[in-house]
GROMACS .gro file of C-alpha atoms in nm:
model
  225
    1UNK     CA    1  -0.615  -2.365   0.535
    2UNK     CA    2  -0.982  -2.338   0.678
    3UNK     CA    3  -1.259  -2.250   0.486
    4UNK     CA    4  -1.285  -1.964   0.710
    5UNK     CA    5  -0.938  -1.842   0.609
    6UNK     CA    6  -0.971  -1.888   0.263
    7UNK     CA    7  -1.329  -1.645   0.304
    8UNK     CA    8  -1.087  -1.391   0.491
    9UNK     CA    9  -0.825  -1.376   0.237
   10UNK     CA   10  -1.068  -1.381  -0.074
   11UNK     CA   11  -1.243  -1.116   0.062
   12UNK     CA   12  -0.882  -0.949   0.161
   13UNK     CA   13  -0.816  -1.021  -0.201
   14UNK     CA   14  -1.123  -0.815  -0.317
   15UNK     CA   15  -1.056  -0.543  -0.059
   16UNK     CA   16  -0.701  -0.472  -0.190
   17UNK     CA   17  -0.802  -0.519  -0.577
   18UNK     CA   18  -1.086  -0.238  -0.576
   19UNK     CA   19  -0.814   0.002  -0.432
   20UNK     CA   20  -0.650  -0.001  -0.753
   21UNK     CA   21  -0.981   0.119  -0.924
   22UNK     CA   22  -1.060   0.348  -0.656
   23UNK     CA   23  -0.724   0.532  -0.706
   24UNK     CA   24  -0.791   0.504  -1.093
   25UNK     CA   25  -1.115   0.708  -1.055
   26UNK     CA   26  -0.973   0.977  -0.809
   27UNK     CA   27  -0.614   1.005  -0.853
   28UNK     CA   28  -0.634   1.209  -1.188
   29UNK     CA   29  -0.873   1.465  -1.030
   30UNK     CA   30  -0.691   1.493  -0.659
   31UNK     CA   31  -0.348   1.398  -0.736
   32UNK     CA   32  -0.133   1.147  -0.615
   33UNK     CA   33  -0.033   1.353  -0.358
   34UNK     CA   34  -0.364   1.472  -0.218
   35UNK     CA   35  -0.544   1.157  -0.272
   36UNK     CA   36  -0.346   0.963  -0.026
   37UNK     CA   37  -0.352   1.242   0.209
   38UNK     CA   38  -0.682   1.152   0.230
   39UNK     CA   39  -0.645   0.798   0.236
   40UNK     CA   40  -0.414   0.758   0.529
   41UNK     CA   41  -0.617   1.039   0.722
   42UNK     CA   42  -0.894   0.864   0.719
   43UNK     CA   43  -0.767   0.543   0.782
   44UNK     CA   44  -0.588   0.646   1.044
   45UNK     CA   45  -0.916   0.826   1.164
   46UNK     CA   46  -1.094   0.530   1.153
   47UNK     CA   47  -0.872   0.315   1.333
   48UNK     CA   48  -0.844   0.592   1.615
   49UNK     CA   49  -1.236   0.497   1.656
   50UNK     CA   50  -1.187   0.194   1.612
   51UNK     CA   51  -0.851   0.135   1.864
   52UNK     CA   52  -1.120   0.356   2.097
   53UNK     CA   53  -1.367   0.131   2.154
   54UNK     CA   54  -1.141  -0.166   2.163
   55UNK     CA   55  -0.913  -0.011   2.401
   56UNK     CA   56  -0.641  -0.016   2.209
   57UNK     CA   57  -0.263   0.139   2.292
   58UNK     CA   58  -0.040   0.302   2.040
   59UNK     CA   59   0.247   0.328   2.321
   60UNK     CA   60   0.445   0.586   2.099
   61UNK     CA   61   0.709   0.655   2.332
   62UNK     CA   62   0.843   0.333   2.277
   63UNK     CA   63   0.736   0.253   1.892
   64UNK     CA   64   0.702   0.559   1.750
   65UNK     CA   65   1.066   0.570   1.488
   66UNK     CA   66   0.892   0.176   1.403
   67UNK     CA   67   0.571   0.348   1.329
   68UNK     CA   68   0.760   0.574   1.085
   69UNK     CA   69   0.943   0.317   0.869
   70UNK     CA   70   0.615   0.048   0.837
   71UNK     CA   71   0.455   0.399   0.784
   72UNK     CA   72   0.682   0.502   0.477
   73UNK     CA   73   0.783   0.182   0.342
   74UNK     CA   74   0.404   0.007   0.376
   75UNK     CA   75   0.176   0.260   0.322
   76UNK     CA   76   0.356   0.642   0.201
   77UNK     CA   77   0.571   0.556   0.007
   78UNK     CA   78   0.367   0.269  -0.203
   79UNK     CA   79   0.058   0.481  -0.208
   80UNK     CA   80   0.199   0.777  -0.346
   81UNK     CA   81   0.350   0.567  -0.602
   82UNK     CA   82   0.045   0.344  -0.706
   83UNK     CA   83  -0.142   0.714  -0.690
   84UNK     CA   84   0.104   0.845  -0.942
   85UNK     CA   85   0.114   0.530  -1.154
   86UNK     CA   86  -0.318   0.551  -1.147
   87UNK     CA   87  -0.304   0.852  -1.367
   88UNK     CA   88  -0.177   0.670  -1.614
   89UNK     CA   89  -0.201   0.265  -1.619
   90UNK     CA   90  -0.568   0.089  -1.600
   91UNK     CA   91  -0.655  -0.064  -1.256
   92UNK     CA   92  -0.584  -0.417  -1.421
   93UNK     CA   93  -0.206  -0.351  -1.504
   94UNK     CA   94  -0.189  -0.204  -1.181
   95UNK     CA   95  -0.286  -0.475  -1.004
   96UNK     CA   96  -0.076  -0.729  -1.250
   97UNK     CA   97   0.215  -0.484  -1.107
   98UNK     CA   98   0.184  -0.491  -0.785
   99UNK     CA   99   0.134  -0.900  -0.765
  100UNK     CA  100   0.518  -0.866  -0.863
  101UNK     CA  101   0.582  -0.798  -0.465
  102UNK     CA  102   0.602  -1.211  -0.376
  103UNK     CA  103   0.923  -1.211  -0.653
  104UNK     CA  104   1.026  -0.922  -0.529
  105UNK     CA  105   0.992  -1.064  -0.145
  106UNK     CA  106   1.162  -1.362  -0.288
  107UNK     CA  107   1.467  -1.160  -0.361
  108UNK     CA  108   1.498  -0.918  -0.075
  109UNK     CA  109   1.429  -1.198   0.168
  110UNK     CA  110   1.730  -1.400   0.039
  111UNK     CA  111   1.965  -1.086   0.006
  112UNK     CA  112   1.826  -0.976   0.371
  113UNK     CA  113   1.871  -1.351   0.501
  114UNK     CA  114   2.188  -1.376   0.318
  115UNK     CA  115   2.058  -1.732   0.194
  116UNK     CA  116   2.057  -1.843  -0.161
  117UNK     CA  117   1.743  -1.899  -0.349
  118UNK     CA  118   1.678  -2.253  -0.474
  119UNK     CA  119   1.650  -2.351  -0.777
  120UNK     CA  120   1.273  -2.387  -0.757
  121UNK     CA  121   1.211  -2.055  -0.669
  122UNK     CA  122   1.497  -1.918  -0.917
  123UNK     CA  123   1.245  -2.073  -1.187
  124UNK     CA  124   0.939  -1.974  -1.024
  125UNK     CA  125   1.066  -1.607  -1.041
  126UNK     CA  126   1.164  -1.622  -1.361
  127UNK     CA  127   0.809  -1.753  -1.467
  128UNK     CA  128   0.621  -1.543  -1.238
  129UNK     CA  129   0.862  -1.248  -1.422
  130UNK     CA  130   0.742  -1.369  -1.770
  131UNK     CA  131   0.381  -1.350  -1.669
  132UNK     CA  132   0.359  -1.044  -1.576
  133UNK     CA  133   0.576  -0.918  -1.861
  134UNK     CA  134   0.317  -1.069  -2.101
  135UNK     CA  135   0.007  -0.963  -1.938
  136UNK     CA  136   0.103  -0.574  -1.910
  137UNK     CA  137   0.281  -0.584  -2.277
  138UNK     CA  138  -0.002  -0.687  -2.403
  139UNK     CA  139  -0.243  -0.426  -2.256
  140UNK     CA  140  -0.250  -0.110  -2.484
  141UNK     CA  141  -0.252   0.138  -2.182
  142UNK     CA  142   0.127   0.061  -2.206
  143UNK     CA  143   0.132   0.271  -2.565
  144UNK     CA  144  -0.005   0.575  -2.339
  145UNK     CA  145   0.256   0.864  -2.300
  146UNK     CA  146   0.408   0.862  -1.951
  147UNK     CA  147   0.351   0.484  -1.899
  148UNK     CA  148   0.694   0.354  -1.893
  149UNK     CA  149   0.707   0.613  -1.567
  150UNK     CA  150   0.415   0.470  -1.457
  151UNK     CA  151   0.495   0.152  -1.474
  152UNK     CA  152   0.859   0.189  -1.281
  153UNK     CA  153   0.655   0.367  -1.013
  154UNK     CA  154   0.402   0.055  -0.956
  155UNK     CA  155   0.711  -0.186  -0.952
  156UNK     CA  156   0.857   0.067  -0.696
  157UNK     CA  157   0.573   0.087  -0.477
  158UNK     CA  158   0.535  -0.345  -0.479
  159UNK     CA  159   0.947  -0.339  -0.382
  160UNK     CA  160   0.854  -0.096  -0.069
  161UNK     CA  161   0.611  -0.374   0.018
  162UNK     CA  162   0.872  -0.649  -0.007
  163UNK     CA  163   1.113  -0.418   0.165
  164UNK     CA  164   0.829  -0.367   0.444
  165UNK     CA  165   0.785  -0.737   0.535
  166UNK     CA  166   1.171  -0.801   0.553
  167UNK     CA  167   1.172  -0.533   0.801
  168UNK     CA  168   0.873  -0.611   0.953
  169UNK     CA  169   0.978  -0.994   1.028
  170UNK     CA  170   1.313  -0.866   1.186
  171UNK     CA  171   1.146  -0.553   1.362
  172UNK     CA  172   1.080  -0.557   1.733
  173UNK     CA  173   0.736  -0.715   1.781
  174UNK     CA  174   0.430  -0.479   1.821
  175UNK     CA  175   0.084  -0.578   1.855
  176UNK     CA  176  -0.103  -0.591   1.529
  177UNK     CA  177  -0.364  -0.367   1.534
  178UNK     CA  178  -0.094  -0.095   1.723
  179UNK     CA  179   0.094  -0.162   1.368
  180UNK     CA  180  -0.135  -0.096   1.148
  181UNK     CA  181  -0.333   0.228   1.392
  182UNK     CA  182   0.030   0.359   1.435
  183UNK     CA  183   0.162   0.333   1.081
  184UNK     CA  184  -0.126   0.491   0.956
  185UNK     CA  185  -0.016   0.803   1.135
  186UNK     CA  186   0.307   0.841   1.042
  187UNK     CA  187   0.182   0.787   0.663
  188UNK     CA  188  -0.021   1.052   0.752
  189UNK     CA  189   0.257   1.264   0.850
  190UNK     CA  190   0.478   1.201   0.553
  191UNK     CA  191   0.307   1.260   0.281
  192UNK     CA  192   0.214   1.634   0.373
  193UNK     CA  193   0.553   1.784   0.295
  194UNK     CA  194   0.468   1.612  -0.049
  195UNK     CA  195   0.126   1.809  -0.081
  196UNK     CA  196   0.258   2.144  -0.249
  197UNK     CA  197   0.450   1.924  -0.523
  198UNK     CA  198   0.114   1.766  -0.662
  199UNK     CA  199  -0.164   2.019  -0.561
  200UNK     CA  200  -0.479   1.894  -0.661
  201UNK     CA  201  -0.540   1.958  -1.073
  202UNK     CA  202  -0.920   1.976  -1.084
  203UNK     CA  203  -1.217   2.026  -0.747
  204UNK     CA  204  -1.361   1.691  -0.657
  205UNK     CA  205  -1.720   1.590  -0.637
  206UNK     CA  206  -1.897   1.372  -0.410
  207UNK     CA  207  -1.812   1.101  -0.625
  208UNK     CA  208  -1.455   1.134  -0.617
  209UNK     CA  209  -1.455   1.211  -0.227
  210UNK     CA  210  -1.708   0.858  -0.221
  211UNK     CA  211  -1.339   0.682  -0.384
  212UNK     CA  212  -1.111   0.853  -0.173
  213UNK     CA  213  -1.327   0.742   0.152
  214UNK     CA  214  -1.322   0.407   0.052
  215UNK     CA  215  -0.979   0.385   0.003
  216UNK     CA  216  -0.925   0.490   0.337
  217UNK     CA  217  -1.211   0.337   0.588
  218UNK     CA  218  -1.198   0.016   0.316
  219UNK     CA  219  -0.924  -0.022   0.173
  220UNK     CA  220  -0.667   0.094   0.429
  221UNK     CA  221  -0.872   0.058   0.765
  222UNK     CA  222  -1.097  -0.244   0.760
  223UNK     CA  223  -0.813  -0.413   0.530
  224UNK     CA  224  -0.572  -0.378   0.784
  225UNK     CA  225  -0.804  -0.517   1.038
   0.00000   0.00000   0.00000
């Protein structure tokens, strides 16, 4: 790996990690539900632009059911669950949590493969497992009332990840950019039948739009890019 590559995925790294603290400032006051509304909207917004100026096809008539599962199982479904889980758990255990989507992609890989897993990566899972047992036992947001739900909702959310790049590497092959524009928009679609289940508990301020905004254009949009 380049030293340009490493750059790209640090700063990938620091993209994706300040989601989890932008969803722990505005998911208590929005909701899960209303929150990621937001967040895929604009991301898929933003993109539009974005897929504009680049020229830049969705071709739905051909992708469009493929744009609905990366949609649900790589953005949707994980969001809404992460969103949920913010409530409750500290942007640090969240983040511990969803690191546990490589051992999860180590499992559903070799189930989806139907290849065993080695014995180094049987104890690399099983150390990897420790870890992040240890660091999120040891946090006292895990005392909180509600956080054993929480915390089965972030490991959900990081096995819809894992389940998203097993499908992804056996999916027909779409450009990139088309995957991520077009996904967006079926997240954006999904989630509003989920709206009147988690209406928003309290009116947001400019602040808490400022989070939701950058968890879309940032977080989601430029991410993806």
């Amino acid at each position: 790996m380049n030293s340009a590559d490493m750059l790209r995925l640090v700063t990938l790294a620091a993209i994706w990690g300040s989601s989890f603290l932008f969803m722990r400032i505005a998911a208590p006051v929005l909701g899960p539900a209303v929150l990621i509304e937001y967040r895929v909207a604009f991301a898929a917004l933003f993109l539009a632009i974005v897929g504009f100026f680049l020229k830049k096809r969705l071709d739905l008539r051909a992708n469009w059911k493929h744009y609905l599962v990366l949609g649900l199982l790589n953005s949707a479904l994980p969001f809404l669950l992460f969103a949920f889980a913010a409530r409750t758990l500290s942007a640090s255990v969240l983040s511990v949590l969803n690191a546990t989507a490589p051992m999860w992609g180590a499992l559903i890989g070799a189930l989806w493969s139907r290849h065993a897993i080695s014995g180094r990566s049987a104890l690399g899972l099983i150390l990897g497992t420790a870890g992040v047992a240890l660091l999120v036992g040891f946090d006292h947001v895990t005392s909180r009332p509600g956080a054993g739900i929480a915390i089965c909702a972030a490991l959900v959310a990081a096995i819809c990840y894992s389940i998203a790049s097993a499908y992804a590497r056996t999916a027909k092959s779409v450009e990139p950019f088309a995957n991520a524009h077009g996904s967006m928009w079926a997240a954006t679609l999904l989630v509003i039948p989920v709206l009147p289940f988690f209406p928003a508990p309290a009116e947001p301020t400019i602040g808490i739009m400022g989070a939701a905004l950058a968890l879309g254009v940032l977080c989601s949009g430029i991410a993806y890019i």
